[in-house]
């Protein structure tokens, strides 16, 4: 399996996700600078977390127009799996690969803590390592994670089974109090129409090794390797 | 010529920052403050001399980069012609 991690000025989770990928794949992913025109042949493209371009204008707005993104979008549309984590999720919405937008957290605060997520579906290359409905613990670290789309779009997304993860409590209940950032319908992650593009605000790479205090993120990388090797 | 671009949140989109500003104004003793909405203001210097082409260009700038039309509206004024 070949994976590429796109590196933007201001990315800061590129190394973390590369370490997680290497642990799962047994070899290093290619680190691809945003100014390149083409992504090397890859079975998986990762848009990492961070603060590309200092979040100028809107989170992800500038990086969405980086030279490399033209090829990332083209490859995603042809079916290459793309994983966007945190700022990578911003990029996926700014390029239109995923609908909606991630607004300032309802509390206006930067939130850095572990949250519980419900695995809504496990029939994709990203999530087969989880049980459907499984509750997992994954860290969030963001200021702009408040998922917004209009009601019609939200209904369509639910109808198409596009929600990947929802914020919940430790028992899996989706009550409003545990929604950390105000996201509509507790949405923490979303798929595209074909289930080949996943954007999520939580950071699976930050809890993918026992030395980090947990391994609930590891099955995502193992799932990808099993599906794409 | 200079373009003055205003980017505002669409109606119905929650604006937690606007709400915080309204609360802060109340805390400072300003009464009678209703809804507060926060937006962006951007000035762009254009070397165009033709108003119609400048407007076309501004539309494209707003659609492609300056505004996220999922949640934001934009408007602009041109001066200097």
Short mmCIF file of C-alpha atoms in Angstrom, two decimals:
data_model
loop_
_atom_site.label_atom_id
_atom_site.label_comp_id
_atom_site.label_asym_id
_atom_site.label_seq_id
_atom_site.Cartn_x
_atom_site.Cartn_y
_atom_site.Cartn_z
CA UNK A 1 0.00 0.00 0.00
CA UNK A 2 1.21 3.50 -0.89
CA UNK A 3 -0.01 6.50 1.09
CA UNK A 4 0.69 10.21 0.62
CA UNK A 5 0.39 12.85 3.33
CA UNK A 6 -0.01 16.38 1.95
CA UNK A 7 1.98 18.97 3.90
CA UNK A 8 0.83 22.61 3.92
CA UNK A 9 2.56 25.57 5.55
CA UNK A 10 1.06 25.38 9.03
CA UNK A 11 0.24 21.66 9.06
CA UNK A 12 1.22 20.23 12.44
CA UNK A 13 -0.26 16.71 12.53
CA UNK A 14 1.47 15.54 9.35
CA UNK A 15 4.20 13.72 11.28
CA UNK A 16 1.74 12.16 13.75
CA UNK A 17 -0.40 10.71 11.00
CA UNK A 18 2.72 9.54 9.13
CA UNK A 19 3.84 7.65 12.25
CA UNK A 20 0.40 6.03 12.60
CA UNK A 21 0.37 5.06 8.92
CA UNK A 22 3.87 3.63 9.12
CA UNK A 23 2.93 1.55 12.18
CA UNK A 24 -0.02 0.09 10.28
CA UNK A 25 1.55 -0.21 6.79
CA UNK A 26 5.08 -1.17 7.72
CA UNK A 27 6.55 1.60 5.56
CA UNK A 28 6.65 5.34 5.47
CA UNK A 29 4.07 7.33 3.51
CA UNK A 30 5.26 9.92 0.98
CA UNK A 31 5.25 13.44 2.39
CA UNK A 32 4.08 15.71 -0.43
CA UNK A 33 4.57 19.48 -0.27
CA UNK A 34 1.49 21.53 -1.15
CA UNK A 35 3.32 23.38 -3.93
CA UNK A 36 3.74 20.22 -6.02
CA UNK A 37 1.46 19.81 -9.02
CA UNK A 38 0.83 16.07 -8.68
CA UNK A 39 0.31 13.54 -5.94
CA UNK A 40 2.45 10.43 -6.61
CA UNK A 41 0.47 7.26 -7.37
CA UNK A 42 -1.22 6.50 -4.04
CA UNK A 43 -3.81 4.14 -2.61
CA UNK A 44 -4.61 6.72 0.08
CA UNK A 45 -4.21 10.50 0.35
CA UNK A 46 -4.22 12.11 3.80
CA UNK A 47 -4.93 15.79 4.48
CA UNK A 48 -3.52 16.27 7.98
CA UNK A 49 -4.55 18.48 10.87
CA UNK A 50 -3.00 21.82 11.67
CA UNK A 51 -3.42 25.46 10.84
CA UNK A 52 -2.67 25.71 7.13
CA UNK A 53 -1.88 29.32 6.20
CA UNK A 54 -2.57 30.34 9.80
CA UNK A 55 -6.31 29.85 9.22
CA UNK A 56 -6.29 33.14 7.28
CA UNK A 57 -9.69 34.17 5.87
CA UNK A 58 -11.33 30.86 6.95
CA UNK A 59 -9.82 27.58 8.15
CA UNK A 60 -8.69 25.71 5.05
CA UNK A 61 -9.73 28.46 2.60
CA UNK A 62 -6.22 29.23 1.36
CA UNK A 63 -4.90 25.67 1.33
CA UNK A 64 -7.95 24.59 -0.69
CA UNK A 65 -6.39 26.57 -3.56
CA UNK A 66 -2.86 25.21 -3.15
CA UNK A 67 -1.44 23.79 -6.41
CA UNK A 68 -1.55 20.19 -5.11
CA UNK A 69 -5.27 20.36 -4.32
CA UNK A 70 -6.28 20.34 -7.98
CA UNK A 71 -4.80 16.83 -8.28
CA UNK A 72 -6.13 15.73 -4.87
CA UNK A 73 -9.67 16.72 -5.90
CA UNK A 74 -9.29 15.05 -9.32
CA UNK A 75 -8.01 11.81 -7.75
CA UNK A 76 -10.72 11.87 -5.06
CA UNK A 77 -13.39 12.25 -7.77
CA UNK A 78 -11.90 9.22 -9.56
CA UNK A 79 -12.18 7.14 -6.39
CA UNK A 80 -8.81 7.41 -4.61
CA UNK A 81 -9.59 7.26 -0.87
CA UNK A 82 -8.95 10.57 0.92
CA UNK A 83 -8.82 10.99 4.69
CA UNK A 84 -9.11 14.57 5.99
CA UNK A 85 -8.48 15.04 9.70
CA UNK A 86 -9.39 18.31 11.45
CA UNK A 87 -7.89 20.99 9.17
CA UNK A 88 -8.07 18.29 6.48
CA UNK A 89 -11.86 18.18 7.05
CA UNK A 90 -11.93 21.99 6.59
CA UNK A 91 -10.13 21.49 3.28
CA UNK A 92 -12.61 18.85 2.13
CA UNK A 93 -15.53 21.22 2.73
CA UNK A 94 -13.73 24.21 1.19
CA UNK A 95 -13.00 22.22 -1.99
CA UNK A 96 -16.58 20.95 -2.12
CA UNK A 97 -15.59 17.28 -1.78
CA UNK A 98 -17.83 17.25 1.31
CA UNK A 99 -20.88 19.46 1.89
CA UNK A 100 -21.39 22.01 4.65
CA UNK A 101 -18.86 24.03 6.61
CA UNK A 102 -17.09 23.97 9.97
CA UNK A 103 -17.80 27.13 11.93
CA UNK A 104 -16.35 28.60 15.13
CA UNK A 105 -17.15 26.37 18.14
CA UNK A 106 -20.44 27.39 19.79
CA UNK A 107 -18.53 28.05 23.04
CA UNK A 108 -16.05 30.25 21.11
CA UNK A 109 -13.29 28.33 22.90
CA UNK A 110 -10.50 26.20 21.47
CA UNK A 111 -11.32 22.72 22.76
CA UNK A 112 -8.59 20.14 23.37
CA UNK A 113 -9.84 16.98 25.06
CA UNK A 114 -10.81 13.38 24.49
CA UNK A 115 -14.39 12.85 23.35
CA UNK A 116 -16.60 9.80 22.78
CA UNK A 117 -17.66 9.01 19.25
CA UNK A 118 -20.29 6.64 17.95
CA UNK A 119 -19.21 4.71 14.86
CA UNK A 120 -22.30 5.22 12.70
CA UNK A 121 -21.29 2.81 9.92
CA UNK A 122 -18.46 0.36 9.47
CA UNK A 123 -18.99 -0.68 5.84
CA UNK A 124 -16.21 1.54 4.44
CA UNK A 125 -12.46 1.07 3.95
CA UNK A 126 -11.91 3.46 6.87
CA UNK A 127 -14.05 1.77 9.50
CA UNK A 128 -14.25 -2.01 9.05
CA UNK A 129 -12.06 -2.44 12.12
CA UNK A 130 -14.85 -1.00 14.28
CA UNK A 131 -18.17 -2.60 15.18
CA UNK A 132 -21.28 -0.73 14.04
CA UNK A 133 -22.48 1.47 16.89
CA UNK A 134 -19.18 1.03 18.73
CA UNK A 135 -18.26 3.88 21.07
CA UNK A 136 -14.64 4.99 20.78
CA UNK A 137 -12.50 7.58 22.55
CA UNK A 138 -10.64 10.01 20.27
CA UNK A 139 -9.12 13.44 21.00
CA UNK A 140 -10.36 16.68 19.48
CA UNK A 141 -8.25 19.85 19.29
CA UNK A 142 -9.94 22.63 17.37
CA UNK A 143 -11.46 26.10 17.38
CA UNK A 144 -13.57 25.62 14.26
CA UNK A 145 -15.32 22.26 14.51
CA UNK A 146 -18.96 23.31 14.62
CA UNK A 147 -20.45 21.46 11.64
CA UNK A 148 -23.13 23.41 9.82
CA UNK A 149 -25.28 22.64 6.81
CA UNK A 150 -28.85 23.68 6.04
CA UNK A 151 -31.68 21.36 7.13
CA UNK A 152 -32.30 20.03 3.61
CA UNK A 153 -28.63 19.08 3.25
CA UNK A 154 -28.59 17.45 6.69
CA UNK A 155 -31.71 15.41 5.86
CA UNK A 156 -30.15 14.35 2.56
CA UNK A 157 -26.90 13.33 4.29
CA UNK A 158 -28.82 11.24 6.83
CA UNK A 159 -30.92 9.70 4.05
CA UNK A 160 -27.77 8.74 2.15
CA UNK A 161 -26.17 7.32 5.31
CA UNK A 162 -23.24 9.73 4.99
CA UNK A 163 -22.59 10.40 8.69
CA UNK A 164 -19.42 8.57 9.78
CA UNK A 165 -19.14 9.50 13.48
CA UNK A 166 -21.26 11.38 16.00
CA UNK A 167 -20.30 12.92 19.33
CA UNK A 168 -21.92 10.91 22.12
CA UNK A 169 -21.43 10.07 25.77
CA UNK A 170 -19.53 7.03 27.08
CA UNK A 171 -22.66 4.89 26.77
CA UNK A 172 -23.25 6.00 23.17
CA UNK A 173 -26.19 8.28 23.98
CA UNK A 174 -26.46 11.37 21.75
CA UNK A 175 -27.75 13.93 24.19
CA UNK A 176 -27.14 17.60 23.43
CA UNK A 177 -25.06 18.25 26.54
CA UNK A 178 -22.13 16.19 25.32
CA UNK A 179 -21.92 17.91 21.93
CA UNK A 180 -18.55 19.64 22.41
CA UNK A 181 -18.72 22.26 19.66
CA UNK A 182 -22.33 22.81 18.62
CA UNK A 183 -22.19 20.61 15.50
CA UNK A 184 -25.54 20.05 13.82
CA UNK A 185 -26.90 16.60 14.72
CA UNK A 186 -23.68 15.83 16.66
CA UNK A 187 -21.82 15.25 13.39
CA UNK A 188 -18.09 14.60 13.97
CA UNK A 189 -17.29 12.98 10.61
CA UNK A 190 -18.82 12.63 7.16
CA UNK A 191 -18.38 10.51 4.03
CA UNK A 192 -18.83 11.51 0.39
CA UNK A 193 -21.45 9.75 -1.76
CA UNK A 194 -19.21 6.74 -2.41
CA UNK A 195 -17.76 6.36 1.08
CA UNK A 196 -14.24 6.93 -0.29
CA UNK A 197 -13.69 10.41 1.17
CA UNK A 198 -13.85 10.79 4.95
CA UNK A 199 -13.56 14.08 6.83
CA UNK A 200 -13.55 14.14 10.62
CA UNK A 201 -12.67 16.67 13.29
CA UNK A 202 -11.34 14.18 15.91
CA UNK A 203 -7.73 12.98 15.61
CA UNK A 204 -7.47 9.16 15.38
CA UNK A 205 -3.66 9.49 14.95
CA UNK A 206 -3.38 10.99 18.42
CA UNK A 207 -4.67 7.84 20.13
CA UNK A 208 -3.24 5.06 18.01
CA UNK A 209 -0.42 3.74 20.19
CA UNK A 210 -0.40 2.49 23.81
CA UNK A 211 2.34 5.03 24.57
CA UNK A 212 -0.17 7.80 23.79
CA UNK A 213 -2.63 6.50 26.38
CA UNK A 214 -5.03 4.69 24.10
CA UNK A 215 -5.44 2.84 20.82
CA UNK A 216 -9.01 3.59 19.73
CA UNK A 217 -7.67 5.40 16.65
CA UNK A 218 -5.55 2.47 15.49
CA UNK A 219 -8.36 0.40 13.88
CA UNK A 220 -8.92 3.17 11.33
CA UNK A 221 -5.37 2.81 10.01
CA UNK A 222 -5.50 -1.00 10.19
CA UNK A 223 -8.83 -0.96 8.31
CA UNK A 224 -7.28 1.15 5.54
CA UNK A 225 -4.26 -1.11 5.24
CA UNK A 226 -6.40 -4.25 5.07
CA UNK A 227 -8.62 -2.70 2.40
CA UNK A 228 -5.93 -1.04 0.29
CA UNK A 229 -2.84 -3.24 0.58
CA UNK B 1 -9.98 51.57 -8.38
CA UNK B 2 -10.76 50.26 -4.96
CA UNK B 3 -13.30 47.58 -4.08
CA UNK B 4 -14.83 47.49 -0.62
CA UNK B 5 -16.19 44.01 0.00
CA UNK B 6 -18.54 43.08 2.83
CA UNK B 7 -19.01 39.45 3.80
CA UNK B 8 -21.86 38.66 6.16
CA UNK B 9 -23.40 35.50 7.57
CA UNK B 10 -26.63 34.40 5.92
CA UNK B 11 -29.85 34.70 7.86
CA UNK B 12 -30.49 31.62 9.94
CA UNK B 13 -26.80 30.81 10.42
CA UNK B 14 -25.98 30.99 14.12
CA UNK B 15 -23.30 33.53 14.96
CA UNK B 16 -21.81 32.71 18.39
CA UNK B 17 -19.27 35.54 18.04
CA UNK B 18 -22.04 38.07 17.35
CA UNK B 19 -23.91 36.77 20.38
CA UNK B 20 -20.82 37.15 22.57
CA UNK B 21 -20.38 40.74 21.35
CA UNK B 22 -24.04 41.49 22.16
CA UNK B 23 -23.54 40.08 25.67
CA UNK B 24 -20.36 42.12 26.16
CA UNK B 25 -22.14 45.31 25.06
CA UNK B 26 -24.87 44.55 27.60
CA UNK B 27 -22.24 43.96 30.30
CA UNK B 28 -20.73 47.36 29.52
CA UNK B 29 -24.08 48.95 30.29
CA UNK B 30 -25.32 49.61 26.74
CA UNK B 31 -29.01 48.88 26.87
CA UNK B 32 -31.33 48.46 23.93
CA UNK B 33 -28.86 46.28 21.99
CA UNK B 34 -30.64 43.67 19.86
CA UNK B 35 -29.11 41.07 17.58
CA UNK B 36 -25.40 41.52 16.70
CA UNK B 37 -23.93 39.84 13.61
CA UNK B 38 -20.20 39.81 12.88
CA UNK B 39 -18.79 39.79 9.36
CA UNK B 40 -15.66 40.59 7.35
CA UNK B 41 -14.61 43.69 5.46
CA UNK B 42 -11.98 43.41 2.75
CA UNK B 43 -10.44 46.16 0.57
CA UNK B 44 -8.99 45.14 -2.78
CA UNK B 45 -7.07 47.50 -5.04
CA UNK B 46 -7.84 46.74 -8.69
CA UNK B 47 -5.89 47.97 -11.70
CA UNK B 48 -8.93 47.63 -13.97
CA UNK B 49 -10.26 50.72 -15.70
CA UNK B 50 -13.55 49.21 -16.83
CA UNK B 51 -16.26 48.96 -14.20
CA UNK B 52 -18.13 46.04 -15.74
CA UNK B 53 -15.05 43.84 -16.00
CA UNK B 54 -14.01 44.79 -12.45
CA UNK B 55 -17.43 43.74 -11.17
CA UNK B 56 -17.21 40.44 -13.02
CA UNK B 57 -13.80 39.84 -11.52
CA UNK B 58 -15.04 40.66 -8.01
CA UNK B 59 -17.94 38.22 -8.37
CA UNK B 60 -15.49 35.46 -9.22
CA UNK B 61 -13.16 36.43 -6.36
CA UNK B 62 -16.02 36.29 -3.87
CA UNK B 63 -17.42 33.02 -5.20
CA UNK B 64 -14.07 31.23 -5.41
CA UNK B 65 -12.25 32.45 -2.31
CA UNK B 66 -13.40 35.47 -0.32
CA UNK B 67 -16.78 34.13 0.79
CA UNK B 68 -17.96 30.63 1.63
CA UNK B 69 -21.38 30.82 0.02
CA UNK B 70 -22.65 27.89 2.09
CA UNK B 71 -22.95 30.28 5.04
CA UNK B 72 -21.97 33.74 3.79
CA UNK B 73 -23.37 36.48 1.54
CA UNK B 74 -21.18 39.11 -0.06
CA UNK B 75 -21.64 42.59 -1.45
CA UNK B 76 -19.18 45.16 -2.74
CA UNK B 77 -18.81 48.78 -3.72
CA UNK B 78 -16.37 50.14 -6.26
CA UNK B 79 -14.86 53.57 -6.06
CA UNK B 80 -12.34 55.45 -8.16
CA UNK B 81 -14.06 55.38 -11.54
#
